[in-house]
PDB file of C-alpha atoms in Angstrom:
ATOM      1  CA  MET A   8       0.031  -0.006  -0.067  1.00 50.00           C
ATOM      2  CA  GLY A   9       1.459   3.378  -1.039  1.00 47.00           C
ATOM      3  CA  SER A  10       1.760   6.253   1.316  1.00 43.00           C
ATOM      4  CA  TRP A  11      -0.929   8.270  -0.404  1.00 38.00           C
ATOM      5  CA  GLN A  12      -3.382   5.393   0.121  1.00 41.00           C
ATOM      6  CA  ARG A  13      -2.396   4.733   3.671  1.00 43.00           C
ATOM      7  CA  LEU A  14      -4.753   5.806   6.377  1.00 36.00           C
ATOM      8  CA  LEU A  15      -2.909   7.974   8.891  1.00 39.00           C
ATOM      9  CA  LEU A  16      -4.153   9.144  12.257  1.00 41.00           C
ATOM     10  CA  PHE A  17      -3.199  12.313  13.812  1.00 41.00           C
ATOM     11  CA  HIS A  18      -5.164  13.890  16.724  1.00 42.00           C
ATOM     12  CA  GLY A  19      -8.336  12.492  15.403  1.00 44.00           C
ATOM     13  CA  VAL A  20      -7.933  13.676  11.847  1.00 43.00           C
ATOM     14  CA  SER A  21      -8.049  11.444   8.692  1.00 43.00           C
ATOM     15  CA  LEU A  22      -5.611  12.450   5.928  1.00 41.00           C
ATOM     16  CA  ARG A  23      -6.487  10.766   2.714  1.00 44.00           C
ATOM     17  CA  GLY A  24      -5.205  11.253  -0.901  1.00 42.00           C
ATOM     18  CA  GLY A  25      -2.568  13.810   0.156  1.00 44.00           C
ATOM     19  CA  ALA A  26      -3.973  17.360  -0.511  1.00 44.00           C
ATOM     20  CA  ARG A  27      -7.631  16.749   0.328  1.00 46.00           C
ATOM     21  CA  ALA A  28      -9.277  18.446   3.129  1.00 45.00           C
ATOM     22  CA  CYS A  29      -9.082  16.967   6.602  1.00 46.00           C
ATOM     23  CA  ALA A  30     -12.111  15.243   7.888  1.00 51.00           C
ATOM     24  CA  PRO A  31     -12.470  14.438  11.628  1.00 52.00           C
ATOM     25  CA  LEU A  32     -12.929  10.933  12.504  1.00 51.00           C
ATOM     26  CA  CYS A  33     -15.464   9.735  15.101  1.00 60.00           C
ATOM     27  CA  GLY A  34     -14.245   7.599  18.086  1.00 59.00           C
ATOM     28  CA  ARG A  35     -15.577   4.330  16.465  1.00 62.00           C
ATOM     29  CA  GLN A  36     -13.715   5.096  13.172  1.00 63.00           C
ATOM     30  CA  MET A  37     -10.517   5.925  15.076  1.00 57.00           C
ATOM     31  CA  LEU A  38     -10.765   2.684  16.987  1.00 57.00           C
ATOM     32  CA  VAL A  39     -11.238   0.499  13.967  1.00 58.00           C
ATOM     33  CA  CYS A  40      -8.420   2.211  12.005  1.00 56.00           C
ATOM     34  CA  TRP A  41      -6.054   1.932  15.036  1.00 53.00           C
ATOM     35  CA  ARG A  42      -6.955  -1.850  15.477  1.00 60.00           C
ATOM     36  CA  GLN A  43      -6.169  -2.431  11.802  1.00 62.00           C
ATOM     37  CA  LEU A  44      -2.789  -0.574  11.828  1.00 54.00           C
ATOM     38  CA  SER A  45      -1.701  -1.970  15.266  1.00 61.00           C
ATOM     39  CA  GLY A  46      -2.785  -5.517  14.309  1.00 64.00           C
ATOM     40  CA  ALA A  47      -0.623  -5.543  11.135  1.00 59.00           C
ATOM     41  CA  GLU A  48       2.328  -4.024  12.863  1.00 60.00           C
ATOM     42  CA  SER A  49       1.950  -6.473  15.680  1.00 68.00           C
ATOM     43  CA  GLU A  50       1.970  -9.428  13.312  1.00 71.00           C
ATOM     44  CA  THR A  51       4.994  -8.131  11.640  1.00 71.00           C
ATOM     45  CA  LEU A  52       6.831  -7.563  14.896  1.00 69.00           C
ATOM     46  CA  LYS A  53       5.834 -10.940  15.953  1.00 68.00           C
ATOM     47  CA  GLN A  54       7.301 -12.669  12.853  1.00 71.00           C
ATOM     48  CA  ARG A  55      10.464 -10.584  13.127  1.00 65.00           C
ATOM     49  CA  ARG A  56      10.924 -11.606  16.901  1.00 62.00           C
ATOM     50  CA  THR A  57      10.410 -15.316  15.983  1.00 63.00           C
ATOM     51  CA  GLN A  58      13.084 -15.141  13.286  1.00 61.00           C
ATOM     52  CA  ILE A  59      15.508 -13.551  15.618  1.00 51.00           C
ATOM     53  CA  MET A  60      14.813 -15.935  18.490  1.00 53.00           C
ATOM     54  CA  SER A  61      15.042 -19.042  16.442  1.00 53.00           C
ATOM     55  CA  ARG A  62      18.594 -18.148  15.290  1.00 52.00           C
ATOM     56  CA  GLY A  63      19.836 -16.432  18.439  1.00 51.00           C
ATOM     57  CA  LEU A  64      19.097 -18.935  21.325  1.00 53.00           C
ATOM     58  CA  PRO A  65      21.797 -21.197  22.612  1.00 60.00           C
ATOM     59  CA  LYS A  66      21.679 -24.906  21.671  1.00 73.00           C
ATOM     60  CA  GLN A  67      20.966 -27.196  24.564  1.00 82.00           C
ATOM     61  CA  LYS A  68      23.811 -29.265  25.721  1.00 91.00           C
ATOM     62  CA  PRO A  69      23.566 -31.902  28.472  1.00 93.00           C
ATOM     63  CA  ILE A  70      25.862 -31.523  31.480  1.00 94.00           C
ATOM     64  CA  GLU A  71      28.557 -34.115  30.996  1.00 93.00           C
ATOM     65  CA  GLY A  72      27.922 -37.242  33.166  1.00 94.00           C
ATOM     66  CA  VAL A  73      24.555 -36.176  34.387  1.00 96.00           C
ATOM     67  CA  LYS A  74      21.476 -38.300  33.454  1.00 96.00           C
ATOM     68  CA  GLN A  75      18.587 -36.308  34.793  1.00 96.00           C
ATOM     69  CA  VAL A  76      18.348 -32.624  35.858  1.00 97.00           C
ATOM     70  CA  ILE A  77      15.486 -31.727  38.251  1.00 97.00           C
ATOM     71  CA  VAL A  78      14.965 -28.080  38.942  1.00 96.00           C
ATOM     72  CA  VAL A  79      13.277 -26.797  42.207  1.00 96.00           C
ATOM     73  CA  ALA A  80      11.772 -23.468  41.743  1.00 92.00           C
ATOM     74  CA  SER A  81       9.269 -20.974  43.147  1.00 89.00           C
ATOM     75  CA  GLY A  82       7.610 -17.804  42.038  1.00 79.00           C
ATOM     76  CA  LYS A  83       8.340 -16.122  45.381  1.00 78.00           C
ATOM     77  CA  GLY A  84      11.121 -16.140  47.844  1.00 82.00           C
ATOM     78  CA  GLY A  85      10.653 -17.335  51.507  1.00 82.00           C
ATOM     79  CA  VAL A  86       8.461 -20.309  50.723  1.00 89.00           C
ATOM     80  CA  GLY A  87      11.051 -23.038  51.691  1.00 88.00           C
ATOM     81  CA  LYS A  88      12.344 -23.683  48.128  1.00 92.00           C
ATOM     82  CA  SER A  89      16.035 -24.250  49.121  1.00 95.00           C
ATOM     83  CA  THR A  90      14.994 -26.426  52.090  1.00 96.00           C
ATOM     84  CA  THR A  91      13.013 -28.464  49.725  1.00 96.00           C
ATOM     85  CA  ALA A  92      15.736 -28.751  47.129  1.00 97.00           C
ATOM     86  CA  VAL A  93      18.311 -29.901  49.838  1.00 97.00           C
ATOM     87  CA  ASN A  94      15.972 -32.545  51.419  1.00 97.00           C
ATOM     88  CA  LEU A  95      14.807 -33.632  47.976  1.00 98.00           C
ATOM     89  CA  ALA A  96      18.397 -34.408  46.869  1.00 98.00           C
ATOM     90  CA  LEU A  97      19.064 -36.370  50.110  1.00 98.00           C
ATOM     91  CA  ALA A  98      15.737 -38.201  49.837  1.00 97.00           C
ATOM     92  CA  LEU A  99      16.597 -39.251  46.318  1.00 98.00           C
ATOM     93  CA  GLY A 100      19.696 -40.834  47.504  1.00 97.00           C
ATOM     94  CA  ALA A 101      18.022 -42.332  50.578  1.00 97.00           C
ATOM     95  CA  ASN A 102      15.218 -43.880  48.637  1.00 97.00           C
ATOM     96  CA  ASP A 103      17.724 -45.691  46.368  1.00 96.00           C
ATOM     97  CA  SER A 104      21.221 -45.895  47.461  1.00 94.00           C
ATOM     98  CA  SER A 105      22.445 -47.040  44.062  1.00 95.00           C
ATOM     99  CA  LYS A 106      21.803 -43.592  42.664  1.00 96.00           C
ATOM    100  CA  ALA A 107      24.425 -40.832  42.640  1.00 97.00           C
ATOM    101  CA  VAL A 108      22.878 -37.332  43.372  1.00 98.00           C
ATOM    102  CA  GLY A 109      24.278 -33.913  43.050  1.00 97.00           C
ATOM    103  CA  LEU A 110      22.932 -30.427  44.210  1.00 98.00           C
ATOM    104  CA  LEU A 111      23.596 -27.251  42.127  1.00 96.00           C
ATOM    105  CA  ASP A 112      22.726 -23.929  43.748  1.00 95.00           C
ATOM    106  CA  VAL A 113      22.184 -21.279  41.082  1.00 92.00           C
ATOM    107  CA  ASP A 114      20.791 -18.620  43.385  1.00 89.00           C
ATOM    108  CA  VAL A 115      23.758 -16.327  42.763  1.00 86.00           C
ATOM    109  CA  TYR A 116      22.539 -13.522  45.024  1.00 87.00           C
ATOM    110  CA  GLY A 117      21.387 -15.651  47.925  1.00 85.00           C
ATOM    111  CA  PRO A 118      23.108 -19.059  48.054  1.00 92.00           C
ATOM    112  CA  SER A 119      21.784 -21.247  50.774  1.00 93.00           C
ATOM    113  CA  VAL A 120      23.262 -24.766  50.089  1.00 95.00           C
ATOM    114  CA  PRO A 121      26.621 -24.207  51.867  1.00 95.00           C
ATOM    115  CA  LYS A 122      24.850 -23.386  55.086  1.00 95.00           C
ATOM    116  CA  MET A 123      22.275 -26.081  54.758  1.00 96.00           C
ATOM    117  CA  MET A 124      24.660 -28.775  53.757  1.00 97.00           C
ATOM    118  CA  ASN A 125      27.432 -27.691  56.317  1.00 96.00           C
ATOM    119  CA  LEU A 126      29.959 -27.024  53.682  1.00 96.00           C
ATOM    120  CA  LYS A 127      32.740 -24.546  53.528  1.00 92.00           C
ATOM    121  CA  GLY A 128      35.787 -23.818  51.417  1.00 90.00           C
ATOM    122  CA  ASN A 129      36.760 -23.446  47.737  1.00 91.00           C
ATOM    123  CA  PRO A 130      36.386 -26.056  45.142  1.00 93.00           C
ATOM    124  CA  GLU A 131      39.605 -27.887  44.056  1.00 93.00           C
ATOM    125  CA  LEU A 132      40.297 -27.992  40.237  1.00 93.00           C
ATOM    126  CA  SER A 133      40.668 -31.181  38.283  1.00 91.00           C
ATOM    127  CA  GLU A 134      43.507 -31.795  35.715  1.00 90.00           C
ATOM    128  CA  SER A 135      41.144 -30.458  33.078  1.00 90.00           C
ATOM    129  CA  ASN A 136      40.716 -27.242  35.024  1.00 92.00           C
ATOM    130  CA  LEU A 137      37.147 -27.976  36.089  1.00 95.00           C
ATOM    131  CA  MET A 138      35.737 -27.264  39.618  1.00 96.00           C
ATOM    132  CA  ARG A 139      35.261 -30.341  41.735  1.00 96.00           C
ATOM    133  CA  PRO A 140      32.068 -30.247  43.782  1.00 96.00           C
ATOM    134  CA  LEU A 141      32.216 -30.332  47.708  1.00 97.00           C
ATOM    135  CA  LEU A 142      30.710 -33.621  49.097  1.00 97.00           C
ATOM    136  CA  ASN A 143      28.661 -34.111  52.281  1.00 97.00           C
ATOM    137  CA  TYR A 144      26.047 -36.636  53.325  1.00 97.00           C
ATOM    138  CA  GLY A 145      26.723 -38.384  50.154  1.00 96.00           C
ATOM    139  CA  VAL A 146      25.608 -35.469  47.808  1.00 97.00           C
ATOM    140  CA  ALA A 147      28.016 -33.579  45.556  1.00 97.00           C
ATOM    141  CA  CYS A 148      27.350 -29.886  45.938  1.00 97.00           C
ATOM    142  CA  MET A 149      28.356 -26.787  43.939  1.00 96.00           C
ATOM    143  CA  SER A 150      27.262 -23.220  44.769  1.00 94.00           C
ATOM    144  CA  MET A 151      28.186 -19.502  44.282  1.00 90.00           C
ATOM    145  CA  GLY A 152      28.598 -19.531  48.112  1.00 90.00           C
ATOM    146  CA  PHE A 153      31.846 -21.599  47.789  1.00 92.00           C
ATOM    147  CA  LEU A 154      33.313 -18.910  45.590  1.00 87.00           C
ATOM    148  CA  VAL A 155      32.597 -15.806  47.601  1.00 82.00           C
ATOM    149  CA  GLU A 156      32.892 -14.932  51.283  1.00 79.00           C
ATOM    150  CA  GLU A 157      29.885 -15.950  53.376  1.00 77.00           C
ATOM    151  CA  THR A 158      28.915 -12.377  54.228  1.00 77.00           C
ATOM    152  CA  ALA A 159      30.039 -10.668  51.026  1.00 76.00           C
ATOM    153  CA  PRO A 160      27.057  -9.432  48.831  1.00 79.00           C
ATOM    154  CA  VAL A 161      27.165 -10.363  45.116  1.00 79.00           C
ATOM    155  CA  VAL A 162      26.576  -6.939  43.570  1.00 78.00           C
ATOM    156  CA  TRP A 163      26.533  -7.934  39.822  1.00 78.00           C
ATOM    157  CA  ARG A 164      24.672  -6.854  36.699  1.00 78.00           C
ATOM    158  CA  GLY A 165      22.913  -9.292  34.577  1.00 75.00           C
ATOM    159  CA  LEU A 166      25.912 -10.114  32.176  1.00 81.00           C
ATOM    160  CA  MET A 167      28.083 -11.024  35.072  1.00 86.00           C
ATOM    161  CA  VAL A 168      25.465 -13.164  36.660  1.00 84.00           C
ATOM    162  CA  MET A 169      24.984 -14.950  33.298  1.00 85.00           C
ATOM    163  CA  SER A 170      28.622 -15.564  33.121  1.00 87.00           C
ATOM    164  CA  ALA A 171      28.626 -17.105  36.625  1.00 88.00           C
ATOM    165  CA  ILE A 172      25.665 -19.391  35.770  1.00 89.00           C
ATOM    166  CA  GLU A 173      27.495 -20.522  32.580  1.00 89.00           C
ATOM    167  CA  LYS A 174      30.568 -21.490  34.690  1.00 90.00           C
ATOM    168  CA  LEU A 175      28.388 -23.361  37.277  1.00 91.00           C
ATOM    169  CA  LEU A 176      26.735 -25.228  34.546  1.00 90.00           C
ATOM    170  CA  ARG A 177      29.842 -25.996  32.320  1.00 92.00           C
ATOM    171  CA  GLN A 178      32.872 -25.876  34.403  1.00 94.00           C
ATOM    172  CA  VAL A 179      32.022 -28.332  37.216  1.00 95.00           C
ATOM    173  CA  ASP A 180      33.292 -32.043  37.104  1.00 96.00           C
ATOM    174  CA  TRP A 181      30.365 -33.838  38.433  1.00 96.00           C
ATOM    175  CA  GLY A 182      31.648 -37.241  37.579  1.00 94.00           C
ATOM    176  CA  GLN A 183      28.678 -39.647  36.916  1.00 95.00           C
ATOM    177  CA  LEU A 184      25.272 -38.537  38.461  1.00 96.00           C
ATOM    178  CA  ASP A 185      21.808 -40.026  38.130  1.00 96.00           C
ATOM    179  CA  TYR A 186      20.109 -36.960  39.450  1.00 97.00           C
ATOM    180  CA  LEU A 187      21.206 -33.365  39.554  1.00 97.00           C
ATOM    181  CA  VAL A 188      18.947 -31.272  41.694  1.00 97.00           C
ATOM    182  CA  VAL A 189      19.060 -27.545  40.808  1.00 96.00           C
ATOM    183  CA  ASP A 190      18.000 -24.916  43.427  1.00 95.00           C
ATOM    184  CA  MET A 191      16.788 -22.088  41.317  1.00 91.00           C
ATOM    185  CA  PRO A 192      16.472 -18.430  42.567  1.00 88.00           C
ATOM    186  CA  PRO A 193      12.874 -17.170  43.116  1.00 84.00           C
ATOM    187  CA  GLY A 194      11.109 -15.672  40.227  1.00 79.00           C
ATOM    188  CA  THR A 195      10.930 -15.968  36.489  1.00 75.00           C
ATOM    189  CA  GLY A 196      13.914 -13.957  35.190  1.00 77.00           C
ATOM    190  CA  ASP A 197      17.318 -14.326  33.340  1.00 81.00           C
ATOM    191  CA  VAL A 198      18.708 -17.127  35.442  1.00 85.00           C
ATOM    192  CA  GLN A 199      15.593 -19.417  34.913  1.00 84.00           C
ATOM    193  CA  LEU A 200      15.557 -18.645  31.247  1.00 84.00           C
ATOM    194  CA  SER A 201      19.370 -19.161  30.819  1.00 84.00           C
ATOM    195  CA  VAL A 202      19.283 -22.630  32.647  1.00 89.00           C
ATOM    196  CA  SER A 203      16.147 -23.851  30.812  1.00 86.00           C
ATOM    197  CA  GLN A 204      17.703 -22.805  27.392  1.00 86.00           C
ATOM    198  CA  ASN A 205      21.220 -24.179  28.012  1.00 89.00           C
ATOM    199  CA  ILE A 206      20.619 -27.730  29.413  1.00 92.00           C
ATOM    200  CA  PRO A 207      17.848 -30.370  28.948  1.00 93.00           C
ATOM    201  CA  ILE A 208      15.784 -30.551  31.958  1.00 94.00           C
ATOM    202  CA  SER A 209      13.838 -33.652  32.988  1.00 96.00           C
ATOM    203  CA  GLY A 210      11.285 -31.736  35.081  1.00 95.00           C
ATOM    204  CA  ALA A 211      10.487 -28.883  37.447  1.00 95.00           C
ATOM    205  CA  VAL A 212       9.145 -29.109  40.918  1.00 96.00           C
ATOM    206  CA  ILE A 213       7.285 -25.763  42.054  1.00 93.00           C
ATOM    207  CA  VAL A 214       7.368 -25.066  45.790  1.00 93.00           C
ATOM    208  CA  SER A 215       4.746 -22.875  47.360  1.00 90.00           C
ATOM    209  CA  THR A 216       2.981 -22.318  50.596  1.00 88.00           C
ATOM    210  CA  PRO A 217      -0.812 -22.439  50.690  1.00 90.00           C
ATOM    211  CA  GLN A 218      -0.977 -18.647  50.860  1.00 87.00           C
ATOM    212  CA  ASP A 219      -2.814 -16.850  48.051  1.00 86.00           C
ATOM    213  CA  ILE A 220       0.111 -14.285  47.599  1.00 88.00           C
ATOM    214  CA  ALA A 221       2.630 -17.200  47.221  1.00 89.00           C
ATOM    215  CA  LEU A 222       0.296 -19.132  44.924  1.00 86.00           C
ATOM    216  CA  MET A 223      -0.075 -16.307  42.488  1.00 90.00           C
ATOM    217  CA  ASP A 224       3.742 -16.362  41.792  1.00 86.00           C
ATOM    218  CA  ALA A 225       3.869 -20.113  41.845  1.00 88.00           C
ATOM    219  CA  HIS A 226       1.325 -20.063  38.990  1.00 90.00           C
ATOM    220  CA  LYS A 227       3.723 -17.750  36.961  1.00 89.00           C
ATOM    221  CA  GLY A 228       6.517 -19.992  37.799  1.00 87.00           C
ATOM    222  CA  ALA A 229       4.804 -23.076  36.419  1.00 89.00           C
ATOM    223  CA  GLU A 230       3.515 -21.200  33.236  1.00 91.00           C
ATOM    224  CA  MET A 231       7.200 -19.974  32.572  1.00 91.00           C
ATOM    225  CA  PHE A 232       8.475 -23.496  32.514  1.00 91.00           C
ATOM    226  CA  ARG A 233       5.621 -24.521  30.136  1.00 90.00           C
ATOM    227  CA  LYS A 234       6.647 -21.734  27.881  1.00 90.00           C
ATOM    228  CA  VAL A 235      10.162 -23.003  27.548  1.00 89.00           C
ATOM    229  CA  HIS A 236       8.957 -26.702  27.235  1.00 91.00           C
ATOM    230  CA  VAL A 237      10.185 -27.874  30.601  1.00 93.00           C
ATOM    231  CA  PRO A 238       7.881 -30.510  32.059  1.00 94.00           C
ATOM    232  CA  VAL A 239       6.378 -29.553  35.344  1.00 95.00           C
ATOM    233  CA  LEU A 240       6.373 -32.641  37.559  1.00 96.00           C
ATOM    234  CA  GLY A 241       4.008 -31.164  40.212  1.00 94.00           C
ATOM    235  CA  LEU A 242       3.674 -28.766  43.248  1.00 94.00           C
ATOM    236  CA  VAL A 243       5.020 -29.239  46.806  1.00 94.00           C
ATOM    237  CA  GLN A 244       2.832 -27.589  49.327  1.00 92.00           C
ATOM    238  CA  ASN A 245       5.286 -26.465  52.016  1.00 89.00           C
ATOM    239  CA  MET A 246       4.370 -25.284  55.535  1.00 89.00           C
ATOM    240  CA  SER A 247       1.014 -26.733  55.011  1.00 84.00           C
ATOM    241  CA  VAL A 248      -0.003 -26.982  58.617  1.00 80.00           C
ATOM    242  CA  PHE A 249       1.292 -26.284  62.100  1.00 85.00           C
ATOM    243  CA  GLN A 250       0.563 -28.727  64.968  1.00 83.00           C
ATOM    244  CA  CYS A 251       0.975 -27.510  68.532  1.00 83.00           C
ATOM    245  CA  PRO A 252       3.623 -29.834  70.021  1.00 83.00           C
ATOM    246  CA  LYS A 253       1.673 -29.693  73.493  1.00 84.00           C
ATOM    247  CA  CYS A 254      -2.037 -29.930  72.666  1.00 87.00           C
ATOM    248  CA  ARG A 255      -1.575 -31.412  69.104  1.00 83.00           C
ATOM    249  CA  HIS A 256      -4.118 -28.759  67.754  1.00 85.00           C
ATOM    250  CA  LYS A 257      -3.546 -28.168  64.040  1.00 84.00           C
ATOM    251  CA  THR A 258      -3.563 -24.683  62.575  1.00 88.00           C
ATOM    252  CA  HIS A 259      -3.325 -23.822  58.862  1.00 82.00           C
ATOM    253  CA  ILE A 260      -1.405 -20.591  59.346  1.00 84.00           C
ATOM    254  CA  PHE A 261      -1.008 -19.866  55.587  1.00 85.00           C
ATOM    255  CA  GLY A 262      -4.347 -21.279  54.635  1.00 80.00           C
ATOM    256  CA  ALA A 263      -5.516 -24.741  53.771  1.00 86.00           C
ATOM    257  CA  ASP A 264      -5.122 -26.725  50.420  1.00 83.00           C
ATOM    258  CA  GLY A 265      -4.165 -23.668  48.347  1.00 81.00           C
ATOM    259  CA  ALA A 266      -1.604 -25.542  46.353  1.00 79.00           C
ATOM    260  CA  LYS A 267      -4.135 -28.305  45.791  1.00 86.00           C
ATOM    261  CA  ARG A 268      -6.557 -25.845  44.180  1.00 89.00           C
ATOM    262  CA  LEU A 269      -3.668 -24.347  42.119  1.00 89.00           C
ATOM    263  CA  ALA A 270      -2.771 -27.889  40.901  1.00 85.00           C
ATOM    264  CA  ARG A 271      -6.361 -28.554  39.642  1.00 90.00           C
ATOM    265  CA  THR A 272      -6.225 -25.232  37.790  1.00 90.00           C
ATOM    266  CA  LEU A 273      -2.920 -26.158  36.160  1.00 88.00           C
ATOM    267  CA  ASP A 274      -3.780 -29.790  35.662  1.00 92.00           C
ATOM    268  CA  LEU A 275      -0.909 -30.868  37.838  1.00 92.00           C
ATOM    269  CA  ASP A 276      -0.346 -33.071  40.856  1.00 92.00           C
ATOM    270  CA  VAL A 277       0.585 -32.191  44.342  1.00 92.00           C
ATOM    271  CA  LEU A 278       3.677 -34.164  44.930  1.00 96.00           C
ATOM    272  CA  GLY A 279       3.219 -33.891  48.823  1.00 93.00           C
ATOM    273  CA  ASP A 280       2.745 -31.687  51.717  1.00 93.00           C
ATOM    274  CA  VAL A 281       5.381 -30.558  54.253  1.00 93.00           C
ATOM    275  CA  PRO A 282       4.315 -29.295  57.620  1.00 91.00           C
ATOM    276  CA  LEU A 283       5.450 -26.146  59.281  1.00 90.00           C
ATOM    277  CA  HIS A 284       7.735 -27.727  61.932  1.00 92.00           C
ATOM    278  CA  LEU A 285      10.518 -26.407  64.245  1.00 91.00           C
ATOM    279  CA  ASN A 286      12.652 -29.447  63.551  1.00 93.00           C
ATOM    280  CA  ILE A 287      12.940 -28.641  59.862  1.00 94.00           C
ATOM    281  CA  ARG A 288      13.932 -25.076  60.509  1.00 94.00           C
ATOM    282  CA  GLU A 289      16.501 -26.135  63.265  1.00 94.00           C
ATOM    283  CA  ALA A 290      18.004 -28.850  61.138  1.00 94.00           C
ATOM    284  CA  SER A 291      18.479 -26.635  58.167  1.00 94.00           C
ATOM    285  CA  ASP A 292      20.112 -23.841  60.310  1.00 94.00           C
ATOM    286  CA  THR A 293      22.538 -26.229  61.802  1.00 95.00           C
ATOM    287  CA  GLY A 294      23.552 -27.772  58.483  1.00 95.00           C
ATOM    288  CA  GLN A 295      21.970 -31.216  59.238  1.00 96.00           C
ATOM    289  CA  PRO A 296      18.926 -31.434  57.045  1.00 96.00           C
ATOM    290  CA  ILE A 297      16.106 -33.429  58.518  1.00 97.00           C
ATOM    291  CA  VAL A 298      16.190 -36.222  55.890  1.00 97.00           C
ATOM    292  CA  PHE A 299      19.743 -36.930  57.154  1.00 96.00           C
ATOM    293  CA  SER A 300      19.581 -36.073  60.833  1.00 96.00           C
ATOM    294  CA  GLN A 301      16.016 -37.444  61.606  1.00 96.00           C
ATOM    295  CA  PRO A 302      15.191 -39.861  58.930  1.00 96.00           C
ATOM    296  CA  GLU A 303      12.396 -41.622  60.825  1.00 96.00           C
ATOM    297  CA  SER A 304      10.551 -38.429  61.634  1.00 95.00           C
ATOM    298  CA  ASP A 305       7.283 -37.648  60.041  1.00 93.00           C
ATOM    299  CA  GLU A 306       8.839 -34.508  58.403  1.00 95.00           C
ATOM    300  CA  ALA A 307      11.606 -36.518  56.763  1.00 96.00           C
ATOM    301  CA  LYS A 308       9.116 -39.137  55.624  1.00 96.00           C
ATOM    302  CA  ALA A 309       7.208 -36.341  53.816  1.00 96.00           C
ATOM    303  CA  TYR A 310      10.304 -35.458  51.796  1.00 97.00           C
ATOM    304  CA  LEU A 311      11.000 -39.124  51.119  1.00 97.00           C
ATOM    305  CA  ARG A 312       7.550 -39.522  49.693  1.00 97.00           C
ATOM    306  CA  ILE A 313       7.938 -36.407  47.535  1.00 97.00           C
ATOM    307  CA  ALA A 314      11.053 -37.718  46.117  1.00 97.00           C
ATOM    308  CA  ALA A 315       9.310 -41.081  45.198  1.00 97.00           C
ATOM    309  CA  GLU A 316       6.611 -39.155  43.502  1.00 97.00           C
ATOM    310  CA  VAL A 317       9.208 -37.100  41.494  1.00 97.00           C
ATOM    311  CA  VAL A 318      11.024 -40.239  40.327  1.00 96.00           C
ATOM    312  CA  LYS A 319       7.646 -41.783  39.100  1.00 95.00           C
ATOM    313  CA  ARG A 320       6.994 -38.621  36.950  1.00 95.00           C
ATOM    314  CA  LEU A 321      10.469 -38.405  35.399  1.00 94.00           C
ATOM    315  CA  PRO A 322      10.566 -39.103  31.722  1.00 86.00           C
ATOM    316  CA  SER A 323      13.175 -41.711  30.458  1.00 78.00           C
ATOM    317  CA  PRO A 324      16.543 -39.896  29.737  1.00 65.00           C
ATOM    318  CA  PRO A 325      16.681 -39.078  25.966  1.00 56.00           C
ATOM    319  CA  ASP A 326      19.028 -41.083  23.795  1.00 56.00           C
ATOM    320  CA  HIS A 327      20.081 -37.895  22.012  1.00 48.00           C
ATOM    321  CA  PRO A 328      19.820 -34.429  23.473  1.00 43.00           C
ATOM    322  CA  PRO A 329      17.492 -31.901  21.829  1.00 42.00           C
ATOM    323  CA  ALA A 330      19.226 -29.710  19.280  1.00 41.00           C
ATOM    324  CA  SER A 331      17.837 -26.390  20.542  1.00 40.00           C
ATOM    325  CA  CYS A 332      15.364 -24.658  22.706  1.00 43.00           C
ATOM    326  CA  SER A 333      13.149 -21.732  21.469  1.00 42.00           C
ATOM    327  CA  LEU A 334      10.818 -19.538  23.228  1.00 43.00           C
ATOM    328  CA  PRO A 335       7.186 -19.766  21.875  1.00 45.00           C
ATOM    329  CA  GLU A 336       5.467 -16.531  20.505  1.00 44.00           C
ATOM    330  CA  ALA A 337       4.302 -14.180  23.171  1.00 40.00           C
TER     331      ALA A 337
END
């Protein structure tokens, strides 16, 4: 369409045929014309974006020696995601002692794995100049917390964070692992996209409390993984209920069954409920996770059941890794 035939809008005036008189447009005409123009431009932009994304995204490459990658994520911080990731890793090994398990902490700004797994020190380098994970409780661990001082804040911009994530993904000698549990940072930002696009992920576990505010962000987290074609294995309802140690009365401090309602909305399963219990908090703070320190407790058994449900839902490892990952159209 030529410029003299194009419909232009300027302060409610229609300019047609170049030198003709200007005729005011009514509100409905303006709306129709605007939708026609914006619709065409939107389609053009969408096609252009798809072309750029299809050639610009990195190719997925498996982590050498790792059979299955399980990411543990949450839309919101403070819902017990790291506690769940640590105890899930330990529970996977406890349920099947023949399986080798690793734990990767990619929460660059707030790493929790060193404290929860009672690990300190810098990783040694292998002969091939790869970092060797630190080992405790039978789980190989790597975290940004091993590379910086415990009290030192990580004040980095996005490019530096992405560089750190790349090193944590590609410059660690994991040996041979059956499961690598990845403790993701909260939210749906650069780190989540980078991890999802760079390595094949067997499944994601979404952690949330039953509280509506947390569930809103958990919903976003689940939808993000679906957008990048990562299977969501299910939801973990953390801090589901508090039981008074004296009178045994149960109180749903954060609400009741919120994750179950969200799971129905998303057509997902609830992998299990974890109660709000003092023992879980104390065990995490002392670096002796409850699955290791109190394996016969009801709280530890909740994580063991969750680990069993996760394994049931894991797909078989692919014979050949996917060639690439691309974001769907917005």
